């Protein structure tokens, strides 16, 4: 089998599964893009099997410590393991991420279940080349009514994969209603499978919606970067006095209104750039003001180079929110970029509170839901961090 000899001190010797070009000492046996290769250390000791793509920034991704082919039996075993791990949690089985890439030792495969339908992403070349076996294994293990391929991210080009959106098997409706059981009550979501952001919903935030909703009763809630209104809907269900949701996307704002109606909840949905909207908070009268603000922006940076710029963005939204909130007010803020560490993110929030001359108290930490498992040896798997703060009365 062809493969790579890895240089000493590479990340893989510290438990990581990725190999960058700079970490390769030697390539042997002429591997082809998409091949399964073996990894070895400089003393010829085996490090496991990996998928290979010299075009990608991550040249090899290890998926097993053993010699292993990507065959039907392998995918069925991995899919079964992933399902079993999730069945041990109390996550709603009809609305969950069944498979999450490296965290389930299946680099590049994401499978989300919406009711009877699976939405699949295959974002590494090797997995994309094996879509047929993956679909067969997913059918055998999960028995869905249909499987949709949502390979529509622009990022795929760097892997040498053409973006694609198509039904791979069975029937897949354009949209349908799926119920999420929060502790504050059930919310029915309309999911647009072909066009909704990510694979349809932000499944990773479903737990945080519930956690933040615990503070919503009797409060005037503002959900910024709302998408389909996950935080807004849960807050309204929990008994918020008023709920306003803001997103820049026309279709997101439409779906907030559709979802609010379907759940008989009242939400004011506004299409606006969040930065513009937050600037108008200063002008609100006492009665119009908010006392719970949720900030859940998209990743402001996808690489290390733009971290500084991203931090300026976070600082601005934090500053505007903290300035607006009175003592007893609450801010929940999220960061989904793994390039911004927890320390950097917290530092950013503190710096905004210092500028606003307010003291904030951390009352709850949030993270991605358990169906997006974190492997500490692969720090990139911990990407979503969130904090809820109470604004304290001045000292
Ligand atoms: N809170 C949502 C997920 C938000 S994802 C949930 O829990 O489901 C980030 C959202 O920010 C996306 O819906 C995107 O359309 C929106 N967005 C991106 N840039 C924006 C901007 N400048 N102003 C307002 N919304 C923006």
CSV table of C-alpha atoms and ligand atoms in Angstrom, one decimal:
chain,number,residue,atom,x,y,z
A,1,UNK,CA,0.0,0.0,0.0
A,2,UNK,CA,1.2,3.5,-0.8
A,3,UNK,CA,1.7,6.0,2.0
A,4,UNK,CA,3.5,8.7,3.8
A,5,UNK,CA,6.4,8.8,6.2
A,6,UNK,CA,5.6,11.5,8.8
A,7,UNK,CA,8.2,13.8,10.2
A,8,UNK,CA,9.0,13.7,13.9
A,9,UNK,CA,7.0,16.2,16.0
A,10,UNK,CA,4.1,16.2,13.7
A,11,UNK,CA,0.6,16.7,15.2
A,12,UNK,CA,-0.2,13.1,14.7
A,13,UNK,CA,2.3,12.1,17.4
A,14,UNK,CA,0.2,14.2,19.8
A,15,UNK,CA,-3.1,12.4,19.1
A,16,UNK,CA,-4.3,14.4,16.1
A,17,UNK,CA,-5.4,12.7,12.9
A,18,UNK,CA,-4.4,15.3,10.3
A,19,UNK,CA,-1.2,15.5,8.3
A,20,UNK,CA,-0.2,18.8,6.6
A,21,UNK,CA,2.2,19.0,3.7
A,22,UNK,CA,5.0,20.4,5.9
A,23,UNK,CA,4.7,17.3,8.1
A,24,UNK,CA,5.5,14.8,5.4
A,25,UNK,CA,9.1,13.4,5.3
A,26,UNK,CA,8.6,11.1,2.3
A,27,UNK,CA,5.8,9.8,0.0
A,28,UNK,CA,6.1,6.2,-1.1
A,29,UNK,CA,4.2,4.0,-3.6
A,30,UNK,CA,2.8,6.8,-5.7
A,31,UNK,CA,-0.6,7.3,-3.9
A,32,UNK,CA,-3.4,8.9,-6.0
A,33,UNK,CA,-5.9,11.6,-4.8
A,34,UNK,CA,-8.7,9.9,-2.8
A,35,UNK,CA,-6.7,6.7,-2.1
A,36,UNK,CA,-6.6,5.0,1.3
A,37,UNK,CA,-2.9,5.2,2.3
A,38,UNK,CA,-0.8,4.0,5.3
A,39,UNK,CA,1.0,6.4,7.6
A,40,UNK,CA,4.4,5.5,9.1
A,41,UNK,CA,6.8,7.1,11.4
A,42,UNK,CA,10.5,7.6,10.5
A,43,UNK,CA,11.3,4.2,12.0
A,44,UNK,CA,8.8,2.5,9.7
A,45,UNK,CA,6.3,1.9,12.4
A,46,UNK,CA,2.7,1.9,11.3
A,47,UNK,CA,0.5,4.8,12.4
A,48,UNK,CA,-2.7,3.8,10.8
A,49,UNK,CA,-4.8,4.2,7.6
A,50,UNK,CA,-5.7,7.6,6.2
A,51,UNK,CA,-7.4,9.2,3.2
A,52,UNK,CA,-5.1,11.1,0.9
A,53,UNK,CA,-5.6,14.3,-1.1
A,54,UNK,CA,-2.4,16.2,-2.0
A,55,UNK,CA,-4.6,19.1,-3.4
A,56,UNK,CA,-6.1,19.7,0.1
A,57,UNK,CA,-4.4,21.8,2.8
A,58,UNK,CA,-4.8,18.7,5.0
A,59,UNK,CA,-3.0,16.1,2.8
A,60,UNK,CA,-4.0,13.0,4.9
A,61,UNK,CA,-6.7,12.4,7.5
A,62,UNK,CA,-6.3,9.2,9.6
A,63,UNK,CA,-9.5,7.3,10.1
A,64,UNK,CA,-8.2,4.1,11.8
A,65,UNK,CA,-5.2,3.0,13.8
A,66,UNK,CA,-5.2,-0.3,11.8
A,67,UNK,CA,-4.9,-1.3,8.2
A,68,UNK,CA,-8.4,-0.7,7.0
A,69,UNK,CA,-10.3,-0.4,3.7
A,70,UNK,CA,-13.2,1.9,3.1
A,71,UNK,CA,-15.7,-0.9,2.3
A,72,UNK,CA,-19.4,-1.4,3.1
A,73,UNK,CA,-18.6,-3.3,6.3
A,74,UNK,CA,-16.5,-0.5,7.6
A,75,UNK,CA,-19.1,2.2,6.9
A,76,UNK,CA,-21.9,0.1,8.5
A,77,UNK,CA,-19.8,-0.5,11.6
A,78,UNK,CA,-18.9,3.2,12.0
A,79,UNK,CA,-22.5,4.3,11.3
A,80,UNK,CA,-23.8,1.8,13.9
A,81,UNK,CA,-21.2,3.0,16.5
A,82,UNK,CA,-22.2,6.6,15.9
A,83,UNK,CA,-25.9,5.8,16.3
A,84,UNK,CA,-25.3,3.9,19.5
A,85,UNK,CA,-23.3,6.8,21.0
A,86,UNK,CA,-26.2,9.1,20.3
A,87,UNK,CA,-28.9,6.7,21.5
A,88,UNK,CA,-27.1,6.8,24.9
A,89,UNK,CA,-28.0,10.6,25.1
A,90,UNK,CA,-31.5,12.1,25.5
A,91,UNK,CA,-31.3,13.8,22.1
A,92,UNK,CA,-34.5,13.8,20.0
A,93,UNK,CA,-33.7,10.9,17.5
A,94,UNK,CA,-35.7,12.6,14.7
A,95,UNK,CA,-33.7,15.8,14.7
A,96,UNK,CA,-30.0,15.0,15.2
A,97,UNK,CA,-26.6,14.8,13.7
A,98,UNK,CA,-26.0,11.1,13.2
A,99,UNK,CA,-22.5,11.3,11.9
A,100,UNK,CA,-20.0,14.2,12.4
A,101,UNK,CA,-16.8,13.7,10.4
A,102,UNK,CA,-13.6,13.4,12.4
A,103,UNK,CA,-15.5,13.1,15.7
A,104,UNK,CA,-17.0,9.8,14.4
A,105,UNK,CA,-13.7,8.7,12.7
A,106,UNK,CA,-15.3,9.4,9.3
A,107,UNK,CA,-13.4,12.4,8.0
A,108,UNK,CA,-15.6,14.4,5.6
A,109,UNK,CA,-18.9,12.7,6.2
A,110,UNK,CA,-21.8,14.5,7.9
A,111,UNK,CA,-25.2,13.0,8.2
A,112,UNK,CA,-28.1,14.8,9.7
A,113,UNK,CA,-31.5,13.2,10.4
A,114,UNK,CA,-34.7,15.3,9.9
A,115,UNK,CA,-37.6,13.0,10.6
A,116,UNK,CA,-37.4,10.2,8.0
A,117,UNK,CA,-34.9,11.9,5.8
A,118,UNK,CA,-31.1,12.0,5.9
A,119,UNK,CA,-29.1,14.9,4.7
A,120,UNK,CA,-25.6,13.9,3.7
A,121,UNK,CA,-22.4,15.9,3.1
A,122,UNK,CA,-19.3,14.3,1.7
A,123,UNK,CA,-16.6,17.0,1.9
A,124,UNK,CA,-13.4,15.0,1.4
A,125,UNK,CA,-12.4,13.6,-2.0
A,126,UNK,CA,-12.0,10.0,-0.7
A,127,UNK,CA,-15.5,10.0,0.8
A,128,UNK,CA,-17.0,11.7,-2.2
A,129,UNK,CA,-15.5,9.0,-4.5
A,130,UNK,CA,-17.2,6.4,-2.3
A,131,UNK,CA,-20.7,7.9,-2.2
A,132,UNK,CA,-22.4,4.8,-3.5
A,133,UNK,CA,-21.1,2.6,-0.6
A,134,UNK,CA,-21.8,5.3,1.9
A,135,UNK,CA,-25.4,5.6,0.7
A,136,UNK,CA,-25.8,1.8,0.8
A,137,UNK,CA,-24.4,1.6,4.4
A,138,UNK,CA,-26.6,4.6,5.5
A,139,UNK,CA,-29.7,2.9,4.1
A,140,UNK,CA,-28.9,-0.4,5.8
A,141,UNK,CA,-28.1,1.2,9.2
A,142,UNK,CA,-30.6,4.1,9.4
A,143,UNK,CA,-33.4,3.0,7.0
A,144,UNK,CA,-34.4,6.5,5.9
A,145,UNK,CA,-37.2,7.3,3.5
A,146,UNK,CA,-34.8,9.3,1.4
A,147,UNK,CA,-31.2,10.7,1.3
A,148,UNK,CA,-30.3,14.2,0.1
A,149,UNK,CA,-26.8,15.2,-0.8
A,150,UNK,CA,-26.1,18.8,0.3
A,151,UNK,CA,-22.7,19.3,-1.1
A,152,UNK,CA,-23.3,22.9,-1.8
A,153,UNK,CA,-20.5,24.6,0.1
A,154,UNK,CA,-18.0,26.7,-1.8
A,155,UNK,CA,-15.3,25.2,0.4
A,156,UNK,CA,-15.5,22.0,-1.6
A,157,UNK,CA,-13.5,23.4,-4.5
A,158,UNK,CA,-10.3,23.3,-2.4
A,159,UNK,CA,-10.8,19.6,-2.1
A,160,UNK,CA,-11.4,19.2,-5.8
A,161,UNK,CA,-15.1,18.4,-5.5
A,162,UNK,CA,-17.7,20.0,-7.6
A,163,UNK,CA,-20.6,21.4,-5.5
A,164,UNK,CA,-23.7,19.3,-5.9
A,165,UNK,CA,-27.3,19.2,-4.5
A,166,UNK,CA,-29.2,16.1,-5.4
A,167,UNK,CA,-31.4,13.3,-4.1
A,168,UNK,CA,-29.3,10.1,-3.7
A,169,UNK,CA,-32.1,7.7,-2.8
A,170,UNK,CA,-35.8,7.5,-2.1
A,171,UNK,CA,-38.1,10.5,-1.6
A,172,UNK,CA,-37.0,13.9,-0.2
A,173,UNK,CA,-39.7,16.6,0.3
A,174,UNK,CA,-38.8,20.2,-0.3
A,175,UNK,CA,-39.7,21.1,3.2
A,176,UNK,CA,-41.6,19.6,6.1
A,177,UNK,CA,-42.3,20.2,9.8
A,178,UNK,CA,-40.1,18.6,12.4
A,179,UNK,CA,-40.8,19.0,16.1
A,180,UNK,CA,-38.1,19.8,18.7
A,181,UNK,CA,-38.9,19.0,22.3
A,182,UNK,CA,-37.4,21.8,24.4
A,183,UNK,CA,-37.9,21.7,28.2
A,184,UNK,CA,-39.9,24.9,27.7
A,185,UNK,CA,-42.3,23.1,25.3
A,186,UNK,CA,-42.3,21.8,21.8
A,187,UNK,CA,-41.5,23.9,18.8
A,188,UNK,CA,-42.4,22.9,15.3
A,189,UNK,CA,-39.8,23.9,12.8
A,190,UNK,CA,-40.3,24.1,9.1
A,191,UNK,CA,-37.1,22.8,7.5
A,192,UNK,CA,-36.2,23.8,4.0
A,193,UNK,CA,-34.0,20.8,3.1
A,194,UNK,CA,-32.7,22.1,-0.2
A,195,UNK,CA,-32.1,25.7,0.7
A,196,UNK,CA,-31.9,26.1,4.5
A,197,UNK,CA,-28.5,27.1,5.9
A,198,UNK,CA,-26.2,24.3,6.9
A,199,UNK,CA,-28.2,21.1,6.2
A,200,UNK,CA,-31.5,22.8,7.1
A,201,UNK,CA,-31.2,23.8,10.7
A,202,UNK,CA,-28.5,24.8,13.2
A,203,UNK,CA,-28.7,21.5,15.0
A,204,UNK,CA,-25.6,22.3,17.0
A,205,UNK,CA,-27.6,25.1,18.8
A,206,UNK,CA,-30.7,23.2,19.8
A,207,UNK,CA,-29.5,22.7,23.3
A,208,UNK,CA,-28.4,26.3,23.8
A,209,UNK,CA,-31.9,27.5,22.6
A,210,UNK,CA,-33.4,25.7,25.6
A,211,UNK,CA,-30.7,26.8,28.0
A,212,UNK,CA,-31.1,30.5,27.1
A,213,UNK,CA,-34.9,30.2,27.1
A,214,UNK,CA,-34.6,29.5,30.9
A,215,UNK,CA,-34.0,33.2,31.4
A,216,UNK,CA,-36.6,34.5,28.9
A,217,UNK,CA,-39.8,34.5,31.0
A,218,UNK,CA,-41.0,38.0,31.6
A,219,UNK,CA,-38.1,39.5,29.6
A,220,UNK,CA,-38.0,41.5,26.4
A,221,UNK,CA,-35.9,39.4,24.2
A,222,UNK,CA,-33.8,40.3,21.2
A,223,UNK,CA,-32.4,37.5,19.1
A,224,UNK,CA,-29.6,38.8,16.7
A,225,UNK,CA,-28.3,36.6,13.9
A,226,UNK,CA,-31.5,34.6,14.4
A,227,UNK,CA,-31.7,32.4,11.3
A,228,UNK,CA,-35.0,30.5,11.5
A,229,UNK,CA,-35.4,32.0,15.0
A,230,UNK,CA,-34.3,29.1,17.2
A,231,UNK,CA,-33.6,31.3,20.3
A,232,UNK,CA,-36.5,33.6,19.6
A,233,UNK,CA,-39.0,30.7,19.3
A,234,UNK,CA,-37.8,29.0,22.5
A,235,UNK,CA,-37.8,32.3,24.3
A,236,UNK,CA,-41.4,33.1,23.2
A,237,UNK,CA,-42.5,29.6,24.2
A,238,UNK,CA,-40.9,30.2,27.6
A,239,UNK,CA,-43.0,33.3,28.2
A,240,UNK,CA,-40.9,36.2,27.1
A,241,UNK,CA,-42.9,39.5,27.2
A,242,UNK,CA,-41.8,40.5,23.7
A,243,UNK,CA,-39.5,38.8,21.2
A,244,UNK,CA,-37.6,40.5,18.3
A,245,UNK,CA,-35.5,38.5,15.8
A,246,UNK,CA,-33.0,40.0,13.4
A,247,UNK,CA,-31.3,38.4,10.4
A,248,UNK,CA,-29.8,39.7,7.2
A,249,UNK,CA,-31.2,36.8,5.1
A,250,UNK,CA,-34.6,37.4,3.5
A,251,UNK,CA,-35.4,33.6,3.6
A,252,UNK,CA,-34.4,33.3,7.2
A,253,UNK,CA,-36.7,36.2,8.2
A,254,UNK,CA,-39.5,34.6,6.2
A,255,UNK,CA,-39.0,31.3,8.0
A,256,UNK,CA,-39.0,33.0,11.5
A,257,UNK,CA,-42.4,34.4,10.7
A,258,UNK,CA,-43.7,31.1,9.3
A,259,UNK,CA,-42.4,29.2,12.4
A,260,UNK,CA,-43.8,31.8,14.8
A,261,UNK,CA,-47.3,31.4,13.2
A,262,UNK,CA,-47.1,27.6,13.1
A,263,UNK,CA,-46.3,27.7,16.8
A,264,UNK,CA,-48.9,30.4,17.6
A,265,UNK,CA,-46.1,32.6,19.0
A,266,UNK,CA,-45.6,36.3,18.5
A,267,UNK,CA,-42.2,37.4,17.1
A,268,UNK,CA,-41.3,40.5,15.3
A,269,UNK,CA,-38.9,39.4,12.6
A,270,UNK,CA,-36.7,42.1,11.0
A,271,UNK,CA,-34.5,41.8,8.0
A,272,UNK,CA,-31.4,43.9,8.8
A,273,UNK,CA,-27.7,43.9,9.0
A,274,UNK,CA,-27.0,43.2,12.7
A,275,UNK,CA,-24.4,45.9,13.0
A,276,UNK,CA,-26.8,48.5,11.7
A,277,UNK,CA,-29.6,47.2,13.9
A,278,UNK,CA,-27.4,47.2,17.0
A,279,UNK,CA,-26.5,50.8,16.4
A,280,UNK,CA,-30.2,51.8,16.7
A,281,UNK,CA,-30.5,50.3,20.2
A,282,UNK,CA,-29.2,53.6,21.7
A,283,UNK,CA,-32.3,55.4,20.3
A,284,UNK,CA,-34.9,53.0,21.8
A,285,UNK,CA,-37.1,54.4,24.6
A,286,UNK,CA,-37.4,52.7,28.0
A,287,UNK,CA,-40.5,50.7,26.9
A,288,UNK,CA,-38.9,49.6,23.6
A,289,UNK,CA,-35.7,48.4,25.2
A,290,UNK,CA,-34.6,44.8,25.6
A,291,UNK,CA,-33.4,42.9,28.7
A,292,UNK,CA,-32.2,39.7,27.1
A,293,UNK,CA,-30.0,39.9,24.0
A,294,UNK,CA,-28.7,36.8,22.1
A,295,UNK,CA,-25.8,37.2,19.7
A,296,UNK,CA,-25.1,34.2,17.5
A,297,UNK,CA,-23.1,35.5,14.5
A,298,UNK,CA,-21.7,33.4,11.7
A,299,UNK,CA,-18.0,32.6,12.0
A,300,UNK,CA,-16.4,36.0,11.4
A,301,UNK,CA,-13.1,34.2,10.5
A,302,UNK,CA,-12.3,31.0,8.7
A,303,UNK,CA,-8.6,31.3,9.1
A,304,UNK,CA,-5.9,32.5,11.4
A,305,UNK,CA,-5.1,35.6,9.3
A,306,UNK,CA,-8.3,37.3,9.9
A,307,UNK,CA,-8.7,36.7,13.7
A,308,UNK,CA,-7.9,40.3,14.5
A,309,UNK,CA,-10.6,41.6,12.2
A,310,UNK,CA,-13.1,39.1,13.6
A,311,UNK,CA,-12.3,40.2,17.1
A,312,UNK,CA,-13.2,43.8,16.1
A,313,UNK,CA,-16.6,42.5,15.0
A,314,UNK,CA,-17.2,40.6,18.2
A,315,UNK,CA,-16.1,43.6,20.2
A,316,UNK,CA,-18.5,45.9,18.5
A,317,UNK,CA,-21.6,43.6,19.0
A,318,UNK,CA,-20.6,42.9,22.6
A,319,UNK,CA,-20.1,46.6,23.3
A,320,UNK,CA,-23.5,47.6,21.8
A,321,UNK,CA,-25.4,44.9,23.6
A,322,UNK,CA,-23.7,45.5,27.0
A,323,UNK,CA,-24.2,49.2,26.8
A,324,UNK,CA,-27.9,48.7,26.1
A,325,UNK,CA,-28.6,46.3,28.9
A,326,UNK,CA,-29.5,47.6,32.4
A,327,UNK,CA,-28.6,45.9,35.7
A,328,UNK,CA,-30.3,42.5,35.8
A,329,UNK,CA,-30.2,42.3,32.0
A,330,UNK,CA,-28.8,39.2,30.2
A,331,UNK,CA,-26.6,38.7,27.3
A,332,UNK,CA,-26.0,35.3,25.7
A,333,UNK,CA,-23.2,35.3,23.1
A,334,UNK,CA,-21.8,32.6,20.9
A,335,UNK,CA,-18.7,32.1,18.8
A,336,UNK,CA,-18.5,29.3,16.2
A,337,UNK,CA,-15.0,29.8,14.9
A,338,UNK,CA,-12.4,27.4,16.3
A,339,UNK,CA,-9.7,30.0,15.4
A,340,UNK,CA,-11.1,32.2,18.3
A,341,UNK,CA,-10.2,30.3,21.5
A,342,UNK,CA,-12.4,30.4,24.6
A,343,UNK,CA,-9.7,32.7,26.2
A,344,UNK,CA,-9.8,35.2,23.3
A,345,UNK,CA,-13.5,35.2,23.2
A,346,UNK,CA,-13.9,35.8,26.9
A,347,UNK,CA,-11.2,38.5,26.8
A,348,UNK,CA,-13.2,40.2,24.1
A,349,UNK,CA,-16.4,40.2,26.1
A,350,UNK,CA,-14.6,41.5,29.2
A,351,UNK,CA,-12.9,44.3,27.2
A,352,UNK,CA,-16.4,45.4,25.9
A,353,UNK,CA,-17.8,45.4,29.5
A,354,UNK,CA,-14.8,47.5,30.6
A,355,UNK,CA,-15.5,50.0,27.8
A,356,UNK,CA,-19.2,50.1,28.7
A,357,UNK,CA,-18.2,50.5,32.4
A,358,UNK,CA,-20.3,47.6,33.5
A,359,UNK,CA,-19.6,44.5,35.5
A,360,UNK,CA,-20.8,41.2,34.1
A,361,UNK,CA,-21.3,37.9,35.9
A,362,UNK,CA,-21.0,34.6,34.0
A,363,UNK,CA,-24.2,32.6,34.8
A,364,UNK,CA,-24.0,29.8,32.2
A,365,UNK,CA,-21.6,28.3,29.7
A,366,UNK,CA,-22.9,26.7,26.5
A,367,UNK,CA,-21.4,24.5,23.8
A,368,UNK,CA,-22.4,22.5,20.7
A,369,UNK,CA,-24.9,19.8,21.4
A,370,UNK,CA,-23.6,16.3,22.2
A,371,UNK,CA,-24.4,14.9,18.7
A,372,UNK,CA,-21.3,17.0,17.7
A,373,UNK,CA,-18.8,15.2,19.9
A,374,UNK,CA,-15.6,16.9,21.0
A,375,UNK,CA,-12.3,15.0,20.8
A,376,UNK,CA,-9.8,17.1,22.8
A,377,UNK,CA,-6.9,15.6,20.8
A,378,UNK,CA,-8.5,17.3,17.7
A,379,UNK,CA,-9.1,20.8,19.1
A,380,UNK,CA,-10.9,21.8,15.9
A,381,UNK,CA,-13.8,19.6,17.0
A,382,UNK,CA,-14.6,22.0,19.8
A,383,UNK,CA,-15.7,25.0,17.8
A,384,UNK,CA,-18.9,26.4,19.4
A,385,UNK,CA,-18.6,28.3,22.7
A,386,UNK,CA,-21.2,30.4,24.3
A,387,UNK,CA,-21.7,32.3,27.5
A,388,UNK,CA,-24.6,33.9,29.3
A,389,UNK,CA,-23.9,36.9,31.4
A,390,UNK,CA,-25.9,38.9,33.8
A,391,UNK,CA,-25.2,42.6,34.0
A,392,UNK,CA,-24.6,43.6,37.6
A,393,UNK,CA,-25.7,46.8,39.3
A,394,UNK,CA,-22.7,49.2,39.5
A,395,UNK,CA,-20.3,48.6,42.3
B,1,LIG,N1,-29.1,31.6,15.9
B,1,LIG,C1,-29.3,30.7,14.8
B,1,LIG,C2,-28.1,30.5,14.0
B,1,LIG,C3,-27.4,31.7,13.4
B,1,LIG,S1,-26.3,31.4,12.2
B,1,LIG,C4,-29.8,29.4,15.4
B,1,LIG,O1,-29.6,29.2,16.6
B,1,LIG,O2,-30.4,28.6,14.7
B,1,LIG,C5,-25.8,33.0,11.7
B,1,LIG,C6,-26.9,33.8,11.1
B,1,LIG,O3,-26.4,35.2,10.9
B,1,LIG,C7,-27.3,33.3,9.7
B,1,LIG,O4,-28.7,33.1,9.7
B,1,LIG,C8,-27.0,34.5,8.7
B,1,LIG,O5,-28.0,34.7,7.8
B,1,LIG,C9,-27.0,35.7,9.7
B,1,LIG,N2,-26.1,36.8,9.3
B,1,LIG,C10,-24.9,36.8,8.8
B,1,LIG,N3,-24.3,38.0,8.7
B,1,LIG,C11,-25.3,38.9,9.2
B,1,LIG,C12,-25.3,40.3,9.4
B,1,LIG,N4,-24.3,41.1,9.1
B,1,LIG,N5,-26.4,40.8,10.0
B,1,LIG,C13,-27.4,40.0,10.4
B,1,LIG,N6,-27.4,38.6,10.2
B,1,LIG,C14,-26.4,38.1,9.6
